Coordinates of C-alpha atoms and ligand atoms in Angstrom, one line a residue:
M210 CA -48.3 34.4 -21.3
H211 CA -46.3 31.8 -19.3
N212 CA -44.8 29.1 -21.5
I213 CA -44.3 25.8 -19.6
L214 CA -42.3 23.3 -21.6
V215 CA -42.0 19.7 -20.5
L216 CA -39.4 17.5 -22.1
G217 CA -39.8 13.7 -22.1
G218 CA -43.0 11.6 -22.3
G219 CA -42.2 9.0 -19.6
F220 CA -43.3 8.6 -16.0
G221 CA -42.0 12.0 -15.0
G222 CA -43.0 14.1 -18.0
V223 CA -46.5 12.7 -18.5
T224 CA -47.4 12.9 -14.8
A225 CA -46.0 16.4 -14.5
T226 CA -48.0 17.6 -17.6
R227 CA -51.2 16.0 -16.4
Q228 CA -50.8 17.6 -13.0
L229 CA -50.1 21.0 -14.6
E230 CA -53.2 20.6 -16.7
Q231 CA -55.3 20.1 -13.6
M232 CA -53.8 23.1 -11.8
L233 CA -53.3 25.6 -14.7
G234 CA -54.9 24.1 -17.8
W235 CA -58.0 26.4 -17.6
R236 CA -55.9 29.6 -17.4
K237 CA -55.6 31.7 -20.6
D238 CA -52.3 33.2 -19.6
V239 CA -50.6 29.7 -19.3
A240 CA -49.5 27.4 -22.2
I241 CA -48.3 23.9 -21.4
T242 CA -46.4 21.9 -24.1
L243 CA -45.0 18.4 -23.8
V244 CA -42.3 17.3 -26.2
S245 CA -41.3 13.7 -26.6
R246 CA -39.5 11.4 -29.1
E247 CA -42.3 8.9 -29.2
N248 CA -46.1 9.6 -29.2
F249 CA -46.6 7.1 -26.4
F250 CA -45.7 6.5 -22.8
V251 CA -44.3 3.1 -21.7
L252 CA -45.2 1.5 -18.4
T253 CA -41.8 -0.1 -18.1
P254 CA -42.7 -2.7 -15.3
L255 CA -45.0 -4.3 -17.9
L256 CA -42.3 -4.6 -20.6
F257 CA -41.2 -8.1 -19.4
E258 CA -44.6 -9.6 -20.1
A259 CA -44.8 -7.7 -23.4
C260 CA -41.5 -9.3 -24.4
T261 CA -42.7 -12.8 -23.7
G262 CA -46.1 -12.3 -25.3
I263 CA -48.3 -12.5 -22.2
L264 CA -49.2 -8.9 -23.0
E265 CA -49.7 -7.6 -26.5
L266 CA -46.7 -5.3 -27.0
R267 CA -48.7 -2.1 -27.6
H268 CA -50.7 -2.7 -24.4
C269 CA -47.8 -1.8 -22.2
A270 CA -47.9 1.7 -23.7
Q271 CA -50.3 4.6 -23.6
P272 CA -50.6 7.0 -26.5
I273 CA -49.9 10.5 -25.1
R274 CA -52.4 12.6 -27.0
P275 CA -55.6 10.9 -25.5
A276 CA -54.0 11.2 -22.0
L277 CA -53.8 15.0 -22.3
R278 CA -56.7 17.4 -22.2
R279 CA -55.5 20.9 -22.6
A280 CA -51.7 20.6 -23.1
R281 CA -50.2 20.6 -26.5
F282 CA -48.2 17.6 -27.6
V283 CA -45.2 17.8 -30.0
E284 CA -43.5 14.6 -31.2
A285 CA -39.9 15.6 -31.7
T286 CA -36.4 14.7 -30.5
V287 CA -34.9 17.3 -28.3
T288 CA -31.3 18.2 -29.3
S289 CA -30.2 21.1 -27.2
V290 CA -31.3 24.0 -25.0
D291 CA -30.2 27.6 -25.3
A292 CA -30.6 28.7 -21.7
D293 CA -29.7 32.4 -22.4
R294 CA -32.5 32.8 -25.1
R295 CA -34.7 30.3 -23.2
V296 CA -35.4 28.1 -26.2
V297 CA -35.3 24.3 -26.7
R298 CA -34.2 23.0 -30.1
A299 CA -35.8 19.8 -31.4
V300 CA -36.1 17.8 -34.6
G301 CA -39.6 16.8 -35.7
P302 CA -40.8 13.6 -37.5
N303 CA -40.4 15.4 -40.9
D304 CA -36.8 16.4 -40.0
G305 CA -38.1 20.0 -39.5
T306 CA -36.2 21.8 -36.7
Y307 CA -38.3 23.4 -33.9
E308 CA -37.3 26.3 -31.6
L309 CA -39.6 26.1 -28.7
P310 CA -39.6 29.0 -26.3
Y311 CA -40.1 28.6 -22.5
D312 CA -40.4 30.5 -19.3
Q313 CA -40.3 27.4 -17.2
L314 CA -38.6 24.2 -18.5
I315 CA -39.2 20.8 -17.0
V316 CA -36.6 18.2 -18.0
A317 CA -37.7 14.5 -17.7
L318 CA -35.6 12.9 -20.5
G319 CA -34.9 9.7 -18.5
A320 CA -31.8 7.5 -19.0
T321 CA -30.3 5.0 -21.3
T322 CA -28.4 1.7 -20.7
N323 CA -24.8 2.2 -19.5
E324 CA -22.7 0.9 -22.4
V325 CA -19.5 2.4 -21.1
L326 CA -18.8 0.1 -18.3
I327 CA -18.1 -3.1 -20.2
P328 CA -16.0 -3.2 -23.4
G329 CA -18.0 -4.4 -26.4
S330 CA -21.4 -3.6 -24.8
E331 CA -22.8 -2.6 -28.2
A332 CA -22.8 -6.3 -29.1
A333 CA -25.4 -7.0 -26.4
L334 CA -29.1 -6.5 -26.6
T335 CA -30.6 -3.9 -24.2
F336 CA -33.9 -3.8 -22.3
K337 CA -35.2 -0.3 -21.8
T338 CA -37.7 0.5 -24.5
M339 CA -40.6 -1.1 -26.3
T340 CA -38.4 -1.6 -29.4
D341 CA -35.9 -3.4 -27.1
A342 CA -38.7 -5.7 -25.9
L343 CA -39.8 -6.5 -29.5
V344 CA -36.2 -7.1 -30.7
L345 CA -35.4 -9.4 -27.7
R346 CA -38.7 -11.3 -28.2
N347 CA -38.0 -11.9 -31.9
H348 CA -34.3 -12.7 -31.2
L349 CA -35.3 -15.4 -28.6
I350 CA -37.8 -17.1 -30.8
E351 CA -35.4 -17.0 -33.7
R352 CA -32.7 -18.7 -31.5
L353 CA -35.2 -21.4 -30.6
E354 CA -36.0 -21.9 -34.3
R355 CA -32.3 -22.0 -35.1
A356 CA -31.5 -24.5 -32.3
D357 CA -34.3 -26.7 -33.6
A358 CA -32.6 -26.7 -37.1
A359 CA -29.0 -26.6 -35.9
I360 CA -26.6 -29.2 -37.4
T361 CA -23.7 -29.1 -34.9
A362 CA -24.0 -29.5 -31.1
A363 CA -21.9 -26.3 -30.6
A364 CA -24.3 -24.2 -32.7
R365 CA -27.3 -25.7 -30.9
R366 CA -25.7 -25.0 -27.5
R367 CA -25.0 -21.4 -28.4
C368 CA -28.5 -20.8 -29.6
L369 CA -29.9 -22.2 -26.3
T370 CA -27.7 -20.1 -24.0
V371 CA -29.1 -16.8 -22.6
V372 CA -27.0 -14.5 -20.5
V373 CA -28.3 -11.5 -18.5
V374 CA -25.7 -9.1 -17.4
G375 CA -26.7 -7.3 -14.2
G376 CA -28.6 -8.5 -11.2
G377 CA -30.6 -5.4 -10.3
L378 CA -34.4 -5.2 -10.4
V379 CA -34.6 -5.2 -14.2
G380 CA -32.0 -8.1 -14.7
V381 CA -33.7 -10.4 -12.1
E382 CA -37.3 -9.7 -13.4
L383 CA -36.1 -10.3 -17.0
L384 CA -34.4 -13.5 -16.1
G385 CA -37.6 -14.6 -14.2
E386 CA -39.9 -13.9 -17.1
L387 CA -37.5 -15.5 -19.7
T388 CA -37.1 -18.7 -17.7
A389 CA -40.9 -19.0 -17.4
F390 CA -41.4 -18.2 -21.1
A391 CA -38.9 -20.8 -22.2
G392 CA -40.5 -23.5 -20.0
D393 CA -43.9 -22.7 -21.4
V394 CA -43.0 -22.6 -25.2
L395 CA -40.7 -25.6 -25.3
R396 CA -43.7 -27.8 -26.0
Y397 CA -43.7 -26.3 -29.5
Y398 CA -40.1 -27.4 -30.0
P399 CA -40.1 -31.2 -29.3
R400 CA -36.5 -31.6 -30.4
I401 CA -35.2 -29.3 -27.6
R402 CA -34.9 -30.7 -24.1
R403 CA -35.5 -28.4 -21.1
E404 CA -32.0 -29.1 -19.7
E405 CA -30.4 -28.0 -22.9
L406 CA -31.6 -24.4 -22.2
R407 CA -29.0 -22.5 -20.2
F408 CA -29.7 -19.3 -18.4
H409 CA -26.9 -17.3 -16.7
L410 CA -27.0 -14.1 -14.7
F411 CA -23.8 -12.3 -13.8
E412 CA -23.8 -9.5 -11.2
A413 CA -20.6 -7.6 -10.3
G414 CA -21.9 -6.6 -6.8
P415 CA -22.0 -8.9 -3.8
R416 CA -25.7 -9.7 -4.1
I417 CA -28.7 -9.5 -6.5
L418 CA -31.6 -7.1 -6.1
P419 CA -29.8 -4.4 -4.1
E420 CA -33.1 -2.4 -4.3
I421 CA -34.9 -5.0 -2.1
D422 CA -34.1 -6.4 1.3
A423 CA -31.6 -9.3 1.6
K424 CA -34.2 -11.9 2.7
L425 CA -36.4 -11.3 -0.4
A426 CA -33.3 -11.3 -2.6
D427 CA -32.4 -14.8 -1.2
I428 CA -35.9 -16.1 -1.9
S429 CA -35.7 -14.8 -5.5
L430 CA -32.3 -16.5 -5.9
R431 CA -33.8 -19.8 -4.7
V432 CA -36.8 -19.5 -7.1
L433 CA -34.6 -18.8 -10.1
R434 CA -32.0 -21.4 -9.3
G435 CA -34.9 -23.8 -8.9
R436 CA -35.6 -23.2 -12.6
G437 CA -32.1 -24.1 -13.4
A438 CA -30.6 -20.6 -13.8
D439 CA -26.9 -20.1 -13.0
I440 CA -26.7 -16.9 -11.0
R441 CA -23.3 -15.7 -9.9
V442 CA -22.7 -12.6 -7.8
S443 CA -19.3 -10.8 -7.4
T444 CA -18.7 -11.8 -11.0
P445 CA -17.9 -8.8 -13.2
V446 CA -18.2 -9.3 -17.0
R447 CA -14.9 -8.3 -18.5
A448 CA -15.9 -8.0 -22.2
I449 CA -18.7 -8.8 -24.6
E450 CA -18.3 -9.9 -28.2
P451 CA -21.1 -10.9 -30.6
E452 CA -22.4 -14.2 -29.2
R453 CA -19.5 -14.4 -26.7
L454 CA -19.0 -13.1 -23.2
H455 CA -15.8 -13.0 -21.1
L456 CA -15.5 -13.3 -17.4
S457 CA -12.2 -13.1 -15.5
Y458 CA -11.7 -16.9 -15.6
E459 CA -14.0 -18.2 -18.3
S460 CA -15.6 -17.3 -21.7
I461 CA -19.2 -18.3 -22.6
D462 CA -20.7 -18.7 -26.0
A463 CA -24.2 -17.4 -25.9
G464 CA -26.7 -16.7 -28.6
T465 CA -28.5 -14.1 -26.4
I466 CA -26.7 -11.6 -24.3
V467 CA -28.8 -8.9 -22.6
L468 CA -27.1 -5.9 -20.9
V469 CA -29.0 -4.5 -18.0
A470 CA -26.1 -3.5 -15.8
G471 CA -27.1 0.1 -14.9
I472 CA -28.2 3.3 -16.6
V473 CA -26.7 6.7 -17.5
P474 CA -28.8 9.9 -17.7
S475 CA -30.0 10.9 -21.2
A476 CA -27.0 12.2 -23.2
V477 CA -29.0 15.2 -24.3
A478 CA -29.9 16.2 -20.7
A479 CA -26.3 15.6 -19.7
A480 CA -25.2 18.1 -22.3
F481 CA -27.6 20.9 -21.2
P482 CA -25.7 24.0 -20.1
V483 CA -26.7 23.6 -16.4
E484 CA -24.9 22.1 -13.4
H485 CA -24.5 18.3 -13.5
D486 CA -23.1 15.8 -11.0
R487 CA -20.3 13.3 -11.7
R488 CA -22.7 10.9 -13.4
G489 CA -24.1 13.5 -15.7
R490 CA -27.4 14.0 -13.8
I491 CA -28.8 17.5 -13.6
V492 CA -28.1 18.9 -10.1
V493 CA -31.2 20.4 -8.5
N494 CA -32.3 21.5 -5.0
Q495 CA -35.0 19.7 -3.0
A496 CA -37.6 21.7 -4.9
M497 CA -36.2 20.1 -8.1
R498 CA -35.0 23.5 -9.5
S499 CA -31.6 23.7 -11.2
L500 CA -29.0 25.3 -9.0
S501 CA -27.4 27.2 -11.8
H502 CA -30.6 28.1 -13.9
P503 CA -33.8 28.7 -11.8
T504 CA -36.1 28.5 -14.8
I505 CA -35.0 24.9 -15.4
W506 CA -36.4 22.1 -13.4
A507 CA -35.5 18.4 -13.6
L508 CA -36.8 15.1 -12.3
G509 CA -36.7 11.3 -12.7
D510 CA -33.7 9.3 -14.0
C511 CA -31.9 12.3 -15.5
A512 CA -31.9 14.4 -12.2
A513 CA -30.0 14.2 -8.9
I514 CA -32.7 15.2 -6.4
P515 CA -31.3 15.3 -2.8
G516 CA -33.4 13.4 -0.2
P517 CA -33.6 14.4 3.5
D518 CA -30.2 12.6 4.1
G519 CA -28.6 14.4 1.2
E520 CA -28.4 11.3 -1.0
P521 CA -30.2 11.5 -4.3
Y522 CA -33.4 9.6 -4.7
P523 CA -33.2 6.3 -6.6
A524 CA -34.0 6.1 -10.3
L525 CA -37.4 4.4 -10.0
A526 CA -40.8 5.0 -11.5
Q527 CA -42.5 5.3 -8.1
H528 CA -40.2 8.2 -7.3
A529 CA -40.5 9.8 -10.7
I530 CA -44.3 9.9 -10.4
R531 CA -44.2 11.6 -7.0
E532 CA -41.5 14.0 -8.0
A533 CA -43.6 15.0 -11.0
R534 CA -46.6 15.9 -8.9
R535 CA -44.6 18.0 -6.5
L536 CA -42.6 19.6 -9.3
A537 CA -45.9 20.6 -11.1
E538 CA -47.1 22.1 -7.9
N539 CA -43.8 24.0 -7.6
V540 CA -44.0 25.4 -11.1
A541 CA -47.6 26.4 -10.5
A542 CA -46.5 28.2 -7.3
V543 CA -43.7 30.1 -9.2
V544 CA -46.1 31.1 -11.9
D545 CA -48.2 32.7 -9.1
E546 CA -45.1 34.1 -7.5
R547 CA -45.3 31.8 -4.5
A548 CA -42.4 29.8 -3.1
P549 CA -41.8 26.2 -4.2
A550 CA -41.7 23.4 -1.6
P551 CA -39.2 20.6 -1.1
F552 CA -39.9 17.1 -2.4
V553 CA -39.9 14.6 0.4
F554 CA -40.9 11.0 -0.2
R555 CA -40.4 7.7 1.6
S556 CA -40.6 4.6 -0.7
L557 CA -43.8 2.6 -0.3
G558 CA -41.8 -0.6 -1.0
T559 CA -40.3 -2.5 -3.8
M560 CA -41.7 -5.4 -5.9
A561 CA -40.0 -7.8 -8.2
S562 CA -41.8 -10.2 -10.5
L563 CA -40.2 -13.6 -11.1
G564 CA -42.6 -14.9 -13.8
H565 CA -45.0 -17.9 -13.5
A566 CA -47.2 -16.0 -11.0
Q567 CA -44.3 -15.6 -8.5
A568 CA -42.9 -12.4 -7.1
V569 CA -41.3 -10.9 -4.0
A570 CA -42.4 -7.6 -2.5
R571 CA -42.0 -5.4 0.5
V572 CA -45.0 -3.1 0.7
F573 CA -45.5 -0.7 3.7
G574 CA -42.9 -2.7 5.6
V575 CA -44.7 -6.1 5.0
R576 CA -42.9 -8.9 3.1
L577 CA -44.9 -10.8 0.5
T578 CA -43.7 -13.7 -1.6
G579 CA -45.2 -16.0 -4.2
F580 CA -48.7 -15.5 -5.7
P581 CA -49.8 -12.7 -3.3
A582 CA -46.8 -10.6 -4.1
W583 CA -47.3 -11.2 -7.8
W584 CA -51.0 -10.2 -7.6
V585 CA -50.2 -7.0 -5.6
R586 CA -47.5 -6.1 -8.2
R587 CA -49.8 -6.6 -11.1
T588 CA -52.7 -4.8 -9.6
Y589 CA -50.5 -1.8 -8.6
Y590 CA -49.1 -1.4 -12.1
L591 CA -52.4 -1.9 -13.8
F592 CA -53.6 1.2 -12.0
Q593 CA -50.5 3.2 -13.0
M594 CA -51.8 3.0 -16.6
P595 CA -53.4 6.4 -17.1
R596 CA -56.6 5.4 -18.9
W597 CA -59.3 2.7 -18.5
D598 CA -59.2 1.6 -22.2
R599 CA -55.6 0.4 -21.8
R600 CA -56.3 -1.2 -18.4
L601 CA -59.1 -3.2 -19.9
R602 CA -56.9 -4.4 -22.7
I603 CA -54.3 -5.5 -20.2
M604 CA -56.8 -7.3 -18.1
L605 CA -58.1 -9.2 -21.2
D606 CA -54.5 -10.2 -22.2
W607 CA -53.8 -11.4 -18.7
T608 CA -57.1 -13.4 -18.6
V609 CA -56.3 -15.1 -22.0
A610 CA -52.8 -15.9 -20.8
L611 CA -54.3 -17.9 -17.9
F612 CA -55.7 -20.4 -20.3
F613 CA -53.2 -20.5 -23.2
R614 CA -49.4 -20.8 -23.6
P615 CA -47.4 -17.7 -24.7
D616 CA -47.6 -16.7 -28.4
I617 CA -44.4 -17.5 -30.4
T618 CA -45.3 -15.5 -33.5
K619 CA -42.1 -13.7 -34.6
V620 CA -42.5 -10.3 -36.4
D621 CA -39.0 -9.5 -37.5
I622 CA -39.8 -6.3 -39.5
A623 CA -36.2 -5.5 -40.6
T624 CA -35.5 -9.1 -41.9
E625 CA -38.9 -9.4 -43.5
Q626 CA -38.5 -6.0 -45.3
V627 CA -35.1 -7.2 -46.8
Q628 CA -36.6 -10.5 -47.8
M629 CA -39.7 -8.8 -49.5
R630 CA -37.4 -6.4 -51.3
D631 CA -35.2 -9.3 -52.6
E632 CA -38.3 -11.2 -53.6
R633 CA -39.7 -8.2 -55.4
A634 CA -36.4 -7.5 -57.2
S635 CA -36.0 -11.1 -58.4
S636 CA -39.7 -11.3 -59.5
T637 CA -39.2 -8.0 -61.4
R638 CA -36.0 -9.6 -63.0
R639 CA -38.0 -12.7 -63.9
S640 CA -41.0 -10.8 -65.3
G641 CA -38.5 -8.5 -67.1
G642 CA -37.0 -11.6 -68.8
Y643 CA -40.5 -13.0 -69.6
I644 CA -41.6 -9.7 -71.1
A645 CA -38.4 -9.6 -73.3
E646 CA -39.0 -13.2 -74.4
Q647 CA -42.6 -12.3 -75.2
A648 CA -41.4 -9.3 -77.2
N649 CA -39.0 -11.6 -79.2
F650 CA -41.7 -14.1 -79.9
A651 CA -44.0 -11.3 -81.1
K652 CA -41.3 -9.9 -83.3
G653 CA -40.6 -13.4 -84.6
D654 CA -44.3 -13.9 -85.4
A655 CA -44.5 -10.6 -87.2
D656 CA -41.4 -11.4 -89.3
T657 CA -42.8 -14.8 -90.2
R658 CA -46.2 -13.2 -91.1
T659 CA -44.4 -10.6 -93.3
K660 CA -42.3 -13.3 -95.0
A661 CA -45.5 -15.4 -95.6
R662 CA -47.3 -12.4 -97.2
A663 CA -44.4 -11.7 -99.4
Ligands
FAD207 C1 -37.7 -2.8 -18.0 C2 -37.8 -1.8 -16.8 C3 -38.5 -2.1 -15.7 C4 -38.7 -1.2 -14.7 N1 -39.4 -1.6 -13.6 C5 -39.6 -0.7 -12.6 C6 -40.4 -1.1 -11.5 O1 -41.0 -2.2 -11.4 N2 -40.6 -0.1 -10.5 C7 -40.0 1.1 -10.6 O2 -40.3 1.9 -9.7 N3 -39.2 1.5 -11.6 C8 -39.0 0.6 -12.6 N4 -38.2 0.9 -13.7 C9 -37.5 2.2 -13.7 C10 -38.5 3.3 -14.3 O3 -38.9 2.9 -15.6 C11 -37.7 4.6 -14.4 O4 -37.2 5.0 -13.2 C12 -38.7 5.7 -14.9 O5 -39.2 5.4 -16.2 C13 -38.0 7.1 -14.9 O6 -39.0 8.0 -15.4 P1 -38.4 9.3 -16.3 O7 -39.6 10.1 -16.6 O8 -37.3 9.9 -15.6 O9 -37.8 8.6 -17.6 P2 -38.6 7.7 -18.7 O10 -39.8 7.1 -18.2 O11 -37.5 6.8 -19.2 O12 -39.0 8.8 -19.8 C14 -38.1 9.5 -20.6 C15 -38.8 10.0 -21.8 O13 -38.0 10.9 -22.5 C16 -38.1 10.6 -23.9 N5 -36.8 11.1 -24.5 C17 -35.6 10.7 -24.2 N6 -34.7 11.4 -24.9 C18 -35.4 12.3 -25.7 C19 -35.1 13.3 -26.6 N7 -33.8 13.6 -26.9 N8 -36.1 14.0 -27.1 C20 -37.4 13.8 -26.8 N9 -37.8 12.8 -26.0 C21 -36.8 12.1 -25.4 C22 -38.2 9.1 -23.9 O14 -38.7 8.7 -25.2 C23 -39.2 8.9 -22.8 O15 -40.5 9.1 -23.2 C24 -38.0 0.0 -14.7 C25 -37.2 0.3 -15.9 C26 -37.1 -0.6 -16.9 C27 -36.3 -0.2 -18.1

């Protein structure tokens, strides 16, 4: 029996598992298992709209189980790998520890936000997961509510200042969606004027959107500045504190600070006993096989896969998907004792949404801007969702959003749970006091009745 174990339920892991199912799923001598921390896969390019409420949050995700046919799914957090015994250790939802054996191990554990670069980064919000999108959404709406009720001008100003740290694809798309969202929902906050809202983006490098060509980056800059955003390049953030950010020459009070200035490979993958590069990515050859451990394969954001020029491929979903397909074919080849083939891919292009039906894109060498770019981007990502049920829900959300303003319902689970607990505790105290009073009355009545009888 060949045990193929896939770690990570993101673009790389889910695509590789589905491809392996197609090629080997019918074979009795092959077992395919996918292990991931969450039981869903997130289509990250849709997270921006999920954050602002254009999309229902769950609709940017796909539950993994219905997306698989023959592979086994295990919801667990991978903690380590023992490459000598060929077992992966993981902790399940009931805190049970698993030891999962493998013959071929595919590592697709992705990356996390780089919090090492800027001191105090832990005080900032991040934007990588579905939870991040929910937390940021609640936070933004809460800041608008607070600004509406603020007594001092300084408190109001702080609540209405949003800073995005990092001018890459994620930072620019996030800023675009947030400026559009704020413009749309201000109608519900008549005491807040549009010009009171301040959006800043600070980028340490010489330009925004290094992933896209300079002309499209300039167009994005113009669109976002046209919405009043202050975008500064060659402006490294020196430190972050809660609600305060320091540049070299200036400090800014901001109620919302989102850190999207780069990623680092998953800490668990970076600690695996295989060869890594300087940044902690697993070093593999062009066939995506570990140089030090040939039974281990890696792809996506946690791997350094050399392209034809020797430079690693970028950490993008479009690459992770193609890498996954090739990697699955390579693992199937090795199971059948054939030679794996190198992964070679030329990017199809890059797209960046700017909110309000605006985007920039370069697809197959053609530049698109405005509505056509936005439409192409949306359509492309819609079809990246693995199943039709989710696609239909997304299309419905988009259609509704054409006619109505974004939803400003705030579901702050943590705060609500604390409030409910406090309320329950105080009502128990109150009813405890009431019951004691009733008991005293009853005792008083009984005493009076006894005295009367006597
Ligand atoms: C907001 C946002 C927007 C983006 N937009 C684009 C875009 O428009 N175009 C584009 O090409 N790319 C985009 N990207 C980048 C893209 O999402 C990544 O390159 C891609 O997700 C990498 O795929 P992956 O499989 O390597 O990692 P991921 O998709 O991140 O998957 C990693 C998986 O591993 C799981 N995992 C992690 N640690 C553990 C553990 N210890 N145990 C178990 N499971 C674990 C995670 O839960 C996750 O399911 C965007 C990224 C973000 C954050």
